[in-house]
Amino acid sequence: MCTISVMSLISCNSHVTPNPQPAPPFVSRLIFTGEADVGGSTKVEIKDSYIESVLDGNPDWQGNILNPVSPLPSYASPVKITISNLVYYDQIIDTITCNDDVKNKMLLQYKGPFGTYFVGPDGKLYRTIGVLQYIEQGLTEDITNASVNAFFLVTCQDSNGNSYEVSFY
């Protein structure tokens, strides 16, 4: 009797397929907006799950220290750019969108109360503690500022399919 019930349990469980749960949509807390003097507004969303995870301190901090032979580079994050109500040659363009494609990575300089952060070889953020010495962003080291670190150029489209080049510096 015991053997029969175990076999029926195994055969029932082998046909069960779990319902895949859709991934939750990515919602960025890093949204920067700006208004142009001539009309129009810009919204830049940083769509980077690692940066989101370390906004309030590094959750998987391991206290790594690096001594590279050259300075670490700035961190590049994918961005989604939306320009609304732009006045262009006396015409108003409702929306220009630059999608959050992996090619649209903007070099950003992240800063916090303890200094400036750079990307290490493991993809994590590090700050300088000396000449060519870096320590991983700590558990209580918040990111408080992000600024464009290098010229950024991307091709975007309006709702009519017209292309525009948008740059930040």
GROMACS .gro file of C-alpha atoms in nm:
model
  169
    1MET     CA    1   0.000   0.000   0.000
    2CYS     CA    2   0.279   0.235   0.085
    3THR     CA    3   0.458   0.164  -0.245
    4ILE     CA    4   0.148   0.237  -0.452
    5SER     CA    5   0.084   0.575  -0.288
    6VAL     CA    6   0.448   0.684  -0.339
    7MET     CA    7   0.438   0.585  -0.707
    8SER     CA    8   0.113   0.771  -0.765
    9LEU     CA    9   0.258   1.080  -0.600
   10ILE     CA   10   0.564   1.069  -0.825
   11SER     CA   11   0.359   1.023  -1.139
   12CYS     CA   12   0.126   1.309  -1.046
   13ASN     CA   13   0.411   1.546  -0.971
   14SER     CA   14   0.597   1.471  -1.292
   15HIS     CA   15   0.318   1.625  -1.503
   16VAL     CA   16   0.283   1.945  -1.304
   17THR     CA   17   0.419   2.250  -1.484
   18PRO     CA   18   0.451   2.568  -1.285
   19ASN     CA   19   0.287   2.882  -1.420
   20PRO     CA   20   0.569   3.117  -1.518
   21GLN     CA   21   0.532   3.449  -1.346
   22PRO     CA   22   0.598   3.753  -1.563
   23ALA     CA   23   0.900   3.953  -1.457
   24PRO     CA   24   0.803   4.270  -1.275
   25PRO     CA   25   0.852   4.580  -1.490
   26PHE     CA   26   1.174   4.769  -1.422
   27VAL     CA   27   1.097   5.096  -1.246
   28SER     CA   28   1.383   5.340  -1.213
   29ARG     CA   29   1.419   5.573  -0.917
   30LEU     CA   30   1.691   5.758  -1.109
   31ILE     CA   31   1.490   6.000  -1.321
   32PHE     CA   32   1.629   6.339  -1.410
   33THR     CA   33   1.416   6.611  -1.570
   34GLY     CA   34   1.498   6.946  -1.722
   35GLU     CA   35   1.323   7.236  -1.895
   36ALA     CA   36   1.462   7.422  -2.198
   37ASP     CA   37   1.450   7.802  -2.206
   38VAL     CA   38   1.311   7.793  -2.560
   39GLY     CA   39   1.040   7.538  -2.482
   40GLY     CA   40   1.039   7.167  -2.418
   41SER     CA   41   1.131   6.930  -2.141
   42THR     CA   42   1.368   6.636  -2.114
   43LYS     CA   43   1.340   6.325  -1.898
   44VAL     CA   44   1.641   6.092  -1.858
   45GLU     CA   45   1.576   5.757  -1.690
   46ILE     CA   46   1.873   5.546  -1.584
   47LYS     CA   47   1.766   5.187  -1.648
   48ASP     CA   48   2.036   5.000  -1.457
   49SER     CA   49   1.942   4.731  -1.205
   50TYR     CA   50   2.290   4.729  -1.044
   51ILE     CA   51   2.283   5.104  -0.980
   52GLU     CA   52   1.928   5.072  -0.845
   53SER     CA   53   2.046   4.800  -0.606
   54VAL     CA   54   2.324   5.016  -0.462
   55LEU     CA   55   2.138   5.346  -0.429
   56ASP     CA   56   2.093   5.287  -0.058
   57GLY     CA   57   2.425   5.109  -0.001
   58ASN     CA   58   2.575   4.803  -0.163
   59PRO     CA   59   2.358   4.500  -0.067
   60ASP     CA   60   2.622   4.240  -0.157
   61TRP     CA   61   2.922   4.428  -0.023
   62GLN     CA   62   3.232   4.217   0.027
   63GLY     CA   63   3.483   4.488   0.120
   64ASN     CA   64   3.701   4.433  -0.186
   65ILE     CA   65   4.010   4.651  -0.225
   66LEU     CA   66   4.171   4.704  -0.566
   67ASN     CA   67   4.519   4.823  -0.662
   68PRO     CA   68   4.497   4.849  -1.044
   69VAL     CA   69   4.784   4.966  -1.262
   70SER     CA   70   4.572   5.246  -1.413
   71PRO     CA   71   4.272   5.450  -1.293
   72LEU     CA   72   3.932   5.279  -1.301
   73PRO     CA   73   3.684   5.407  -1.561
   74SER     CA   74   3.349   5.577  -1.500
   75TYR     CA   75   3.040   5.358  -1.489
   76ALA     CA   76   2.821   5.341  -1.804
   77SER     CA   77   2.445   5.301  -1.755
   78PRO     CA   78   2.173   5.237  -2.013
   79VAL     CA   79   1.940   5.536  -2.040
   80LYS     CA   80   1.598   5.610  -2.184
   81ILE     CA   81   1.553   5.971  -2.296
   82THR     CA   82   1.220   6.138  -2.366
   83ILE     CA   83   1.193   6.493  -2.498
   84SER     CA   84   0.846   6.651  -2.488
   85ASN     CA   85   0.695   6.963  -2.646
   86LEU     CA   86   1.020   7.070  -2.810
   87VAL     CA   87   1.009   7.396  -3.004
   88TYR     CA   88   1.213   7.329  -3.319
   89TYR     CA   89   1.216   7.585  -3.604
   90ASP     CA   90   0.891   7.739  -3.475
   91GLN     CA   91   0.716   7.400  -3.466
   92ILE     CA   92   0.627   7.200  -3.158
   93ILE     CA   93   0.736   6.836  -3.163
   94ASP     CA   94   0.521   6.640  -2.919
   95THR     CA   95   0.761   6.359  -2.827
   96ILE     CA   96   1.109   6.241  -2.920
   97THR     CA   97   1.210   5.909  -2.768
   98CYS     CA   98   1.554   5.752  -2.735
   99ASN     CA   99   1.491   5.396  -2.620
  100ASP     CA  100   1.681   5.223  -2.342
  101ASP     CA  101   1.879   5.011  -2.586
  102VAL     CA  102   2.200   4.847  -2.463
  103LYS     CA  103   2.383   5.071  -2.711
  104ASN     CA  104   2.256   5.382  -2.531
  105LYS     CA  105   2.498   5.370  -2.239
  106MET     CA  106   2.587   5.705  -2.087
  107LEU     CA  107   2.910   5.745  -1.890
  108LEU     CA  108   2.805   5.887  -1.557
  109GLN     CA  109   3.011   6.000  -1.262
  110TYR     CA  110   2.842   5.872  -0.947
  111LYS     CA  111   2.919   6.049  -0.619
  112GLY     CA  112   2.833   6.007  -0.256
  113PRO     CA  113   2.933   6.161   0.076
  114PHE     CA  114   3.258   5.958   0.079
  115GLY     CA  115   3.371   6.046  -0.275
  116THR     CA  116   3.346   5.957  -0.640
  117TYR     CA  117   3.276   5.602  -0.761
  118PHE     CA  118   3.426   5.414  -1.055
  119VAL     CA  119   3.354   5.073  -1.207
  120GLY     CA  120   3.580   4.785  -1.107
  121PRO     CA  121   3.665   4.477  -1.313
  122ASP     CA  122   3.379   4.291  -1.143
  123GLY     CA  123   3.122   4.555  -1.250
  124LYS     CA  124   3.081   4.693  -0.897
  125LEU     CA  125   3.134   5.052  -0.782
  126TYR     CA  126   3.458   5.149  -0.608
  127ARG     CA  127   3.583   5.479  -0.463
  128THR     CA  128   3.939   5.598  -0.430
  129ILE     CA  129   4.118   5.565  -0.097
  130GLY     CA  130   4.462   5.663  -0.228
  131VAL     CA  131   4.666   5.680  -0.545
  132LEU     CA  132   4.542   5.385  -0.754
  133GLN     CA  133   4.377   5.232  -0.449
  134TYR     CA  134   4.004   5.167  -0.443
  135ILE     CA  135   3.755   5.018  -0.200
  136GLU     CA  136   3.416   4.874  -0.291
  137GLN     CA  137   3.116   5.097  -0.221
  138GLY     CA  138   3.015   5.018   0.137
  139LEU     CA  139   2.686   4.910   0.289
  140THR     CA  140   2.610   5.260   0.418
  141GLU     CA  141   2.754   5.460   0.127
  142ASP     CA  142   2.463   5.618  -0.055
  143ILE     CA  143   2.485   5.754  -0.410
  144THR     CA  144   2.378   6.118  -0.392
  145ASN     CA  145   2.473   6.255  -0.735
  146ALA     CA  146   2.513   6.142  -1.097
  147SER     CA  147   2.657   6.368  -1.365
  148VAL     CA  148   2.738   6.323  -1.734
  149ASN     CA  149   3.108   6.243  -1.752
  150ALA     CA  150   3.166   6.238  -2.130
  151PHE     CA  151   2.999   6.353  -2.450
  152PHE     CA  152   2.695   6.133  -2.524
  153LEU     CA  153   2.527   6.119  -2.866
  154VAL     CA  154   2.227   5.905  -2.958
  155THR     CA  155   1.984   5.887  -3.251
  156CYS     CA  156   1.618   5.917  -3.150
  157GLN     CA  157   1.278   5.926  -3.322
  158ASP     CA  158   0.962   6.130  -3.292
  159SER     CA  159   0.611   5.987  -3.319
  160ASN     CA  160   0.614   6.053  -3.699
  161GLY     CA  161   0.931   5.844  -3.752
  162ASN     CA  162   1.165   6.142  -3.801
  163SER     CA  163   1.518   6.092  -3.669
  164TYR     CA  164   1.704   6.333  -3.440
  165GLU     CA  165   2.047   6.330  -3.283
  166VAL     CA  166   2.041   6.411  -2.915
  167SER     CA  167   2.357   6.485  -2.720
  168PHE     CA  168   2.455   6.548  -2.360
  169TYR     CA  169   2.785   6.678  -2.229
   0.00000   0.00000   0.00000
